[in-house]
Coordinates of C-alpha atoms in Angstrom, one line a residue:
M1 CA 104.7 28.0 132.2
K2 CA 101.0 27.0 132.8
V3 CA 98.1 29.4 132.9
K4 CA 94.9 29.1 134.8
L5 CA 92.1 30.9 132.8
Y6 CA 89.3 31.8 135.1
F7 CA 85.7 32.8 134.1
G8 CA 83.3 32.8 136.9
K9 CA 79.6 32.1 136.6
E10 CA 80.1 31.5 132.8
N11 CA 76.5 30.6 132.1
L12 CA 75.3 34.1 133.1
I13 CA 77.4 36.0 130.6
K14 CA 78.7 33.5 128.0
K15 CA 76.6 35.2 125.4
S16 CA 78.5 38.5 125.9
G17 CA 81.7 39.9 124.4
I18 CA 83.4 38.8 127.6
G19 CA 82.4 35.3 126.9
R20 CA 83.7 35.5 123.4
A21 CA 87.0 37.1 124.7
F22 CA 87.4 34.1 127.0
S23 CA 87.0 31.7 124.1
H24 CA 89.6 33.7 122.1
Q25 CA 92.0 33.4 125.0
K26 CA 91.8 29.6 124.9
E27 CA 92.3 29.6 121.2
A28 CA 95.3 31.9 121.4
L29 CA 97.0 29.8 124.1
N30 CA 96.4 26.7 122.0
L31 CA 98.0 28.2 119.0
M32 CA 101.1 29.2 121.1
N33 CA 101.1 25.8 122.8
I34 CA 100.9 27.3 126.2
P35 CA 99.5 24.8 128.7
Y36 CA 96.4 26.1 130.6
T37 CA 93.5 24.9 132.8
T38 CA 90.0 26.2 133.3
N39 CA 89.5 24.1 136.4
K40 CA 88.9 26.4 139.3
N41 CA 90.2 23.7 141.7
D42 CA 93.4 23.1 139.8
L43 CA 96.4 24.4 141.8
D44 CA 99.0 23.3 139.4
Y45 CA 99.6 26.6 137.5
D46 CA 102.0 29.6 137.4
I47 CA 99.7 32.5 136.4
L48 CA 96.0 33.1 137.2
H49 CA 94.5 35.0 134.2
I50 CA 91.1 36.1 135.5
N51 CA 88.3 37.6 133.5
T52 CA 85.3 38.1 135.6
L53 CA 84.3 40.5 138.5
W54 CA 82.0 38.4 140.6
P55 CA 82.7 38.0 144.3
D56 CA 84.2 34.5 143.7
S57 CA 87.0 36.3 141.8
L58 CA 88.3 37.7 145.0
K59 CA 88.5 34.2 146.5
M60 CA 90.5 33.0 143.4
I61 CA 92.9 35.9 143.8
R62 CA 93.5 35.2 147.5
Q63 CA 94.0 31.5 146.8
A64 CA 96.5 32.4 144.0
K65 CA 98.4 34.9 146.2
K66 CA 98.5 32.4 149.1
N67 CA 100.1 29.8 146.8
G68 CA 102.7 32.1 145.4
K69 CA 101.0 32.4 142.0
K70 CA 101.2 35.5 139.7
V71 CA 97.8 37.2 138.9
I72 CA 96.8 38.9 135.7
Y73 CA 93.4 40.6 135.6
H74 CA 91.7 41.0 132.2
A75 CA 90.0 44.3 132.5
H76 CA 87.0 44.0 130.2
S77 CA 84.9 46.4 132.2
T78 CA 85.1 50.0 133.3
Q79 CA 82.7 52.3 135.1
E80 CA 82.0 54.1 131.8
D81 CA 80.8 50.9 130.0
F82 CA 78.7 49.9 133.1
K83 CA 76.6 53.0 132.9
N84 CA 73.5 53.1 130.7
S85 CA 73.3 49.3 130.4
F86 CA 70.8 47.3 132.4
M87 CA 68.2 48.6 134.9
F88 CA 69.7 50.5 137.9
S89 CA 73.2 50.4 136.3
N90 CA 73.6 54.2 136.6
A91 CA 72.6 54.2 140.3
L92 CA 75.1 51.4 141.0
S93 CA 78.0 52.7 138.8
G94 CA 79.9 54.5 141.7
L95 CA 79.9 51.3 143.8
Y96 CA 80.8 49.3 140.7
K97 CA 83.9 51.5 140.2
I98 CA 85.0 51.0 143.8
W99 CA 84.6 47.3 143.5
I100 CA 86.4 46.9 140.2
V101 CA 89.3 49.1 141.2
N102 CA 89.7 47.1 144.4
L103 CA 89.9 43.9 142.3
Y104 CA 92.2 45.2 139.5
K105 CA 94.7 46.6 142.1
K106 CA 95.2 43.2 143.6
A107 CA 96.7 41.9 140.3
D108 CA 100.4 41.9 139.4
S109 CA 99.5 43.1 135.9
I110 CA 96.4 44.0 134.0
I111 CA 95.5 43.3 130.4
T112 CA 92.7 45.5 128.7
P113 CA 91.6 45.5 125.1
T114 CA 92.5 49.0 123.9
N115 CA 94.7 52.0 124.7
Y116 CA 91.5 53.9 125.4
S117 CA 90.5 51.5 128.2
K118 CA 94.1 51.5 129.5
K119 CA 93.9 55.3 129.9
L120 CA 90.6 55.0 131.7
L121 CA 92.0 52.5 134.2
E122 CA 95.1 54.7 134.8
S123 CA 92.8 57.7 135.5
Y124 CA 91.3 55.5 138.3
G125 CA 94.7 55.7 140.0
I126 CA 95.6 52.1 139.3
K127 CA 99.5 51.8 139.4
V128 CA 100.1 48.1 138.4
P129 CA 101.4 47.6 134.9
I130 CA 98.6 47.7 132.2
Y131 CA 98.9 46.2 128.8
A132 CA 96.6 47.0 125.9
I133 CA 95.9 43.7 123.9
S134 CA 93.0 43.3 121.6
N135 CA 90.5 40.5 122.3
G136 CA 91.3 39.4 118.8
I137 CA 89.2 37.7 116.1
D138 CA 89.3 34.3 114.5
M139 CA 89.5 35.2 110.8
E140 CA 88.7 31.7 109.7
K141 CA 85.4 31.5 111.7
F142 CA 84.1 34.9 110.4
N143 CA 84.5 34.3 106.8
P144 CA 80.8 33.9 105.7
N145 CA 80.2 31.6 102.7
K146 CA 77.2 31.3 100.3
S147 CA 75.6 28.4 102.2
Q148 CA 75.6 30.4 105.4
I149 CA 74.2 33.4 103.7
D150 CA 71.5 31.4 102.1
L151 CA 70.6 29.7 105.4
F152 CA 70.2 33.1 107.0
C153 CA 68.2 34.6 104.1
H154 CA 65.8 31.5 104.2
E155 CA 65.4 31.6 108.0
Y156 CA 64.4 35.3 108.0
N157 CA 62.8 35.7 104.6
I158 CA 65.4 38.1 103.3
K159 CA 64.9 39.0 99.6
N160 CA 67.6 39.7 97.1
D161 CA 66.6 43.4 96.8
D162 CA 66.3 44.0 100.5
F163 CA 68.8 46.6 101.8
L164 CA 69.8 45.1 105.2
I165 CA 71.3 46.9 108.1
I166 CA 72.2 44.8 111.2
S167 CA 73.6 45.2 114.6
V168 CA 74.7 42.7 117.4
G169 CA 74.8 43.1 121.1
W170 CA 72.8 43.6 124.3
L171 CA 69.7 45.8 124.0
F172 CA 71.3 48.6 126.0
E173 CA 71.1 52.4 125.8
R174 CA 74.8 52.3 126.0
K175 CA 74.9 50.1 122.9
G176 CA 72.8 52.6 121.1
F177 CA 69.7 50.5 120.6
D178 CA 67.6 53.5 121.0
T179 CA 69.6 55.2 118.2
F180 CA 69.3 52.1 116.0
I181 CA 65.5 52.3 116.3
S182 CA 65.3 56.0 115.6
V183 CA 67.4 55.6 112.5
A184 CA 65.2 52.8 111.3
K185 CA 62.0 54.9 111.8
Q186 CA 63.5 57.4 109.4
L187 CA 64.4 54.8 106.8
P188 CA 61.3 52.6 106.4
Q189 CA 62.4 51.5 103.0
Y190 CA 65.3 49.5 104.5
K191 CA 65.3 46.4 106.7
F192 CA 66.9 46.6 110.1
M193 CA 67.9 43.6 112.4
W194 CA 69.4 43.6 115.9
F195 CA 70.7 40.4 117.3
G196 CA 70.8 40.0 121.0
D197 CA 69.1 38.3 124.0
I198 CA 66.2 40.5 125.0
K199 CA 65.5 38.9 128.4
L200 CA 69.1 38.7 129.5
S201 CA 69.6 42.4 128.5
N202 CA 67.3 43.3 131.5
P203 CA 66.1 46.4 129.6
T204 CA 65.6 49.8 131.2
R205 CA 62.2 51.5 131.0
K206 CA 63.2 53.5 127.9
I207 CA 64.2 50.3 126.1
R208 CA 61.1 48.4 127.2
K209 CA 59.0 51.3 125.8
L210 CA 60.8 51.0 122.5
L211 CA 60.3 47.2 122.4
K212 CA 56.5 47.7 122.7
N213 CA 56.4 50.1 119.6
L214 CA 58.9 48.7 117.2
P215 CA 58.7 50.0 113.6
A216 CA 57.6 47.6 111.0
N217 CA 61.0 47.4 109.3
V218 CA 62.8 46.3 112.5
C219 CA 63.3 42.6 113.3
L220 CA 64.7 41.4 116.7
P221 CA 65.7 37.6 116.2
G222 CA 67.2 37.4 119.7
Y223 CA 70.6 35.8 120.4
V224 CA 71.8 34.0 117.3
K225 CA 75.1 32.1 116.8
G226 CA 76.8 29.8 114.4
D227 CA 76.0 29.7 110.8
L228 CA 73.0 32.1 111.2
I229 CA 75.0 34.9 112.6
K230 CA 77.8 34.4 110.2
G231 CA 75.3 34.4 107.3
A232 CA 73.8 37.7 108.8
Y233 CA 77.1 39.4 108.7
G234 CA 77.7 38.1 105.1
R235 CA 74.4 39.2 103.8
S236 CA 74.2 42.6 105.5
N237 CA 74.7 45.8 103.5
I238 CA 75.8 47.7 106.6
F239 CA 76.8 46.7 110.1
F240 CA 75.5 49.6 112.1
F241 CA 77.0 49.9 115.7
P242 CA 75.9 53.1 117.4
S243 CA 77.4 52.2 120.8
R244 CA 78.1 55.1 123.1
E245 CA 80.8 53.4 125.1
E246 CA 83.0 50.2 124.6
T247 CA 86.4 48.9 125.8
E248 CA 86.8 47.4 122.3
G249 CA 83.8 45.9 120.7
I250 CA 84.3 42.3 119.6
V251 CA 81.3 42.4 117.3
V252 CA 83.0 45.2 115.3
L253 CA 86.0 42.9 114.8
E254 CA 83.6 40.2 113.6
A255 CA 81.9 42.5 111.2
L256 CA 85.3 43.7 109.8
A257 CA 86.5 40.1 109.5
S258 CA 83.2 39.3 107.6
R259 CA 83.9 42.2 105.1
C260 CA 81.0 44.2 106.2
N261 CA 80.7 47.9 105.6
V262 CA 80.8 49.3 109.2
L263 CA 79.1 52.4 110.4
L264 CA 80.0 53.4 114.0
R265 CA 79.3 56.1 116.5
D266 CA 82.3 58.4 116.6
I267 CA 83.6 57.6 120.1
P268 CA 87.1 57.7 121.6
V269 CA 87.6 53.8 121.8
F270 CA 87.7 53.6 118.0
S271 CA 89.9 56.7 117.4
D272 CA 93.3 55.0 117.2
W273 CA 92.5 52.0 115.1
L274 CA 89.5 52.8 112.9
E275 CA 89.6 55.7 110.5
D276 CA 86.5 57.4 109.2
K277 CA 86.0 57.1 105.5
H278 CA 89.0 54.8 105.2
N279 CA 88.1 51.5 106.8
C280 CA 84.7 52.4 108.3
Y281 CA 82.2 55.2 108.5
K282 CA 81.6 57.3 111.6
A283 CA 79.0 59.7 112.8
K284 CA 77.5 61.2 116.0
S285 CA 74.0 62.2 115.2
I286 CA 70.9 60.4 114.0
S287 CA 70.7 62.7 111.0
D288 CA 74.2 61.9 110.1
F289 CA 73.7 58.1 110.4
V290 CA 70.7 58.4 108.1
E291 CA 72.6 60.4 105.6
I292 CA 75.5 58.0 105.5
I293 CA 73.2 54.9 105.1
K294 CA 71.5 56.6 102.2
K295 CA 74.8 57.5 100.5
I296 CA 76.1 53.9 100.9
E297 CA 72.9 52.5 99.4
N298 CA 72.9 54.8 96.4
G299 CA 76.7 54.4 95.7
K300 CA 77.8 57.9 96.6
Y301 CA 79.9 56.4 99.4
P302 CA 82.1 53.5 98.3
S303 CA 82.4 50.1 100.1
L304 CA 85.3 50.1 102.7
A305 CA 84.9 46.4 103.4
D306 CA 88.4 45.4 102.1
N307 CA 90.1 48.2 104.2
G308 CA 88.2 47.1 107.2
Y309 CA 89.2 43.5 106.7
S310 CA 92.8 44.6 106.8
V311 CA 92.2 46.0 110.2
A312 CA 90.8 42.7 111.4
E313 CA 93.8 40.9 110.0
Q314 CA 96.0 42.8 112.4
K315 CA 94.1 41.6 115.3
Q316 CA 93.7 37.8 114.4
I317 CA 94.1 35.3 117.3
S318 CA 97.6 34.1 116.4
K319 CA 99.0 37.6 116.9
I320 CA 97.0 38.0 120.1
G321 CA 98.6 34.8 121.4
E322 CA 102.1 36.1 120.8
Q323 CA 101.3 39.3 122.8
L324 CA 99.8 37.2 125.7
F325 CA 102.9 35.1 125.7
D326 CA 105.1 38.2 126.0
V327 CA 103.1 39.5 129.0
Y328 CA 103.2 36.1 130.7
N329 CA 106.9 36.0 130.4
K330 CA 107.2 39.5 131.8
I331 CA 105.1 38.8 134.8
L332 CA 107.0 35.6 135.6
S333 CA 110.4 37.3 135.3
A334 CA 109.4 40.3 137.4

């Protein structure tokens, strides 16, 4: 068995969750000793495992089919998580759905990160087998140590008594950036930081307006990686992720693995693997987010970091590799 992992135009979206998912796939295959190639011109493989939705993906599928290869599409995207993202995304969402369904249907099997996203794809009328497999998390990488936390605090002048609330992702309405700012405005005594590339987010008019009038307690460091982002997770008092739509949310896994207290918007994608007041906190309104943050800060709500960490352990890379191996075997024997 040899797998061809394909990620088209990687430089455009390597900072996204899809980019990290691709890295996780390579790690998972290495752990399982499954031979793979990322060379788009390599024809010596058995399964094309394709991750992206650019027009070149169609060419890769046709090439694979012509040479008798099996095709797995990794469905990271849906119409629902395309909406309320970058400029004009809502206007284009109908055409986007037609395009992705056309691509997904050409596969022999589909992998998608959660049962929620699997149900969405099935609702599109896609009949090929769909498997829900988490994007996974590298537990060793997201285990912040004191030196990483100290580096982060020094870089951004974080004081010992600062109550710090962070989030990570594109600056999209879908990601809840507007909610994050609204909550920050109501809690001027706390420090808020959102990590994500501003320019590449191609912000909508609403987000651009927010960016011009940020409250004084909000810091936008841009895209940060390595020890700095690990230090941010490790130092944060709350990881606040008010996203309105996800297929999984890799940054949530990173936060859980980093033993963060996690506060989420209560949306369907989290319903079958994250439980409110057990391994995270959930809310739907700005007022409820504000109330929960205050209760965590004053100790009325306990830390759920250890329970959240246990969730991440169930999705570590080695277990994802075993699940991918099972799907590969199924598709080859079909």
